[in-house]
């Protein structure tokens, strides 16, 4: 079943997800519907938050070469490590038509569970790492427009510090 995707500024998008403690039949159905919804919208990933579910899970299409889609269900993801930084354009199904340059790690390793409650380690680089981080952000109630604001703010602080140094050296 194709689910309704919550669009910004719906406050649901700011909710922090709750860990999945049991992989019930409902979780299976939700994951299945989320995959269908992601693929029918040409999305690279979709977080449960975006379909009004409070559960900490997302789906991602790990086929990046345009071949047959390879959807993957990621439950209770936790970031183990991240490396490097890269700025690239990204979009979000909750913000149709908006594409923003966002800084993300170049490489990430996450720990998660799959639908069979098996522990899984997911290593992702480039576009896939970006998608993983974007979806984990959704589960933490963080939107990509806030990532832009964060960089801008950090740069603004650097400028202010620099200007302070200039005035002190006068
Ligand atoms: Ni998104």
Coordinates of C-alpha atoms and ligand atoms in Angstrom, one line a residue:
X1 CA 0.0 0.0 0.0
X2 CA 1.3 3.5 -0.9
X3 CA 1.4 5.7 2.2
X4 CA 0.8 9.4 2.5
X5 CA 4.1 11.2 2.9
X6 CA 4.0 14.0 5.6
X7 CA 5.1 17.3 4.1
X8 CA 6.9 20.2 5.8
X9 CA 5.9 22.1 8.0
X10 CA 3.8 19.3 9.6
X11 CA 5.0 19.1 13.3
X12 CA 5.2 15.3 13.0
X13 CA 8.5 15.7 11.2
X14 CA 10.0 17.2 14.4
X15 CA 9.2 14.1 16.5
X16 CA 12.0 11.8 17.7
X17 CA 11.4 8.2 16.9
X18 CA 11.1 5.4 19.5
X19 CA 13.2 2.2 19.2
X20 CA 11.5 -0.8 17.7
X21 CA 11.4 -3.4 20.5
X22 CA 9.6 -6.2 18.7
X23 CA 9.5 -6.9 15.0
X24 CA 5.9 -7.6 14.8
X25 CA 3.6 -8.3 11.8
X26 CA 2.8 -4.6 11.9
X27 CA 6.4 -3.7 11.5
X28 CA 6.7 -6.0 8.5
X29 CA 3.7 -4.4 6.9
X30 CA 4.9 -0.9 7.6
X31 CA 8.4 -1.7 6.1
X32 CA 6.7 -3.2 3.1
X33 CA 4.5 -0.2 2.6
X34 CA 7.4 2.2 3.1
X35 CA 9.4 0.4 0.4
X36 CA 6.5 0.7 -2.0
X37 CA 6.0 4.4 -1.1
X38 CA 9.7 5.2 -1.5
X39 CA 9.9 3.5 -4.9
X40 CA 6.7 4.9 -6.3
X41 CA 8.0 8.4 -5.4
X42 CA 11.5 7.8 -6.8
X43 CA 13.0 8.3 -3.4
X44 CA 16.4 7.1 -2.3
X45 CA 15.2 6.7 1.3
X46 CA 12.2 7.1 3.5
X47 CA 12.0 7.3 7.3
X48 CA 9.0 6.1 9.3
X49 CA 8.6 9.6 10.7
X50 CA 7.7 10.7 7.2
X51 CA 4.7 8.4 7.1
X52 CA 3.5 9.4 10.6
X53 CA 4.9 6.3 12.4
X54 CA 6.8 6.8 15.6
X55 CA 9.2 3.8 15.0
X56 CA 12.9 4.1 14.6
X57 CA 13.3 2.6 11.2
X58 CA 13.9 3.7 7.6
X59 CA 14.1 2.1 4.2
X60 CA 16.7 2.9 1.6
X61 CA 17.3 1.9 -2.0
X62 CA 20.9 0.7 -2.1
X63 CA 20.9 0.3 -5.9
X64 CA 22.5 3.5 -7.0
X65 CA 23.3 2.6 -10.6
X66 CA 19.7 2.9 -11.8
X67 CA 19.3 -0.8 -12.2
X68 CA 16.6 -2.8 -10.4
X69 CA 15.9 -1.3 -7.0
X70 CA 17.5 -3.0 -4.0
X71 CA 15.4 -1.9 -1.0
X72 CA 16.8 -2.4 2.5
X73 CA 15.0 -2.1 5.8
X74 CA 17.1 -0.5 8.6
X75 CA 15.8 -0.9 12.1
X76 CA 17.1 1.0 15.2
X77 CA 20.1 2.4 13.4
X78 CA 23.0 3.7 15.4
X79 CA 26.0 5.5 14.0
X80 CA 29.3 3.7 14.9
X81 CA 31.7 5.9 13.0
X82 CA 31.9 8.5 10.3
X83 CA 34.7 9.8 8.2
X84 CA 35.4 12.8 5.9
X85 CA 33.0 15.5 4.8
X86 CA 31.5 16.2 1.5
X87 CA 29.1 18.8 0.3
X88 CA 26.5 17.6 -2.3
X89 CA 23.0 18.5 -3.3
X90 CA 20.2 16.5 -1.7
X91 CA 16.4 16.4 -1.7
X92 CA 13.7 15.1 0.6
X93 CA 10.3 13.7 -0.1
X94 CA 8.8 15.9 2.6
X95 CA 10.1 19.0 0.7
X96 CA 9.1 18.5 -2.9
X97 CA 11.1 20.5 -5.4
X98 CA 13.7 21.7 -2.8
X99 CA 17.3 20.7 -3.4
X100 CA 20.0 22.0 -1.1
X101 CA 23.8 21.6 -0.8
X102 CA 24.4 19.8 2.5
X103 CA 27.6 18.8 4.2
X104 CA 27.6 15.1 5.2
X105 CA 30.2 12.5 6.1
X106 CA 31.8 10.8 3.1
X107 CA 31.8 7.4 4.9
X108 CA 29.7 6.0 7.6
X109 CA 29.3 2.8 9.5
X110 CA 26.1 2.0 11.3
X111 CA 24.8 -0.7 13.4
X112 CA 21.2 -1.8 12.9
X113 CA 18.7 -4.7 13.0
X114 CA 17.1 -6.1 9.9
X115 CA 13.5 -7.4 9.6
X116 CA 14.6 -10.8 11.0
X117 CA 16.0 -9.2 14.1
X118 CA 19.5 -10.0 13.0
X119 CA 22.3 -7.5 13.8
X120 CA 23.7 -5.9 10.8
X121 CA 26.6 -3.5 10.1
X122 CA 26.1 -1.2 7.2
X123 CA 29.1 0.5 5.6
X124 CA 28.1 3.3 3.2
X125 CA 30.0 5.8 1.2
X126 CA 29.1 8.8 -1.0
X127 CA 25.5 9.1 -2.0
X128 CA 24.5 6.1 0.1
X129 CA 26.2 7.5 3.2
X130 CA 24.4 10.8 2.6
X131 CA 21.0 9.0 2.3
X132 CA 21.7 7.0 5.5
X133 CA 22.6 10.2 7.5
X134 CA 19.6 12.0 6.0
X135 CA 17.2 9.2 7.2
X136 CA 18.8 8.9 10.6
X137 CA 18.3 12.7 11.0
X138 CA 14.6 12.2 10.2
X139 CA 14.4 9.7 13.0
X140 CA 16.0 12.2 15.4
X141 CA 13.5 14.9 14.2
X142 CA 16.2 16.8 12.3
X143 CA 15.4 18.2 8.9
X144 CA 17.9 19.0 6.1
X145 CA 17.0 22.7 6.1
X146 CA 18.4 22.8 9.6
X147 CA 21.7 21.3 8.4
X148 CA 22.1 24.3 6.1
X149 CA 21.4 26.7 9.0
X150 CA 23.9 24.9 11.1
X151 CA 26.8 25.4 8.6
X152 CA 25.7 29.0 7.9
X153 CA 25.8 29.6 11.7
X154 CA 29.2 28.1 12.1
X155 CA 30.6 30.1 9.3
X156 CA 29.0 33.2 10.7
X157 CA 30.7 32.5 14.1
X158 CA 34.0 32.1 12.3
X159 CA 33.6 35.5 10.6
X160 CA 32.7 37.2 13.9
X161 CA 35.7 35.6 15.6
X162 CA 37.9 36.8 12.8
X163 CA 36.5 40.3 13.0
X164 CA 37.1 40.3 16.7
X165 CA 40.8 39.3 16.2
X166 CA 41.2 42.1 13.6
X167 CA 39.9 44.7 16.1
X168 CA 42.1 43.3 18.9
X169 CA 45.2 43.6 16.7
X170 CA 44.6 47.2 15.9
Ligands
LIG1 NI1 13.9 13.4 3.8

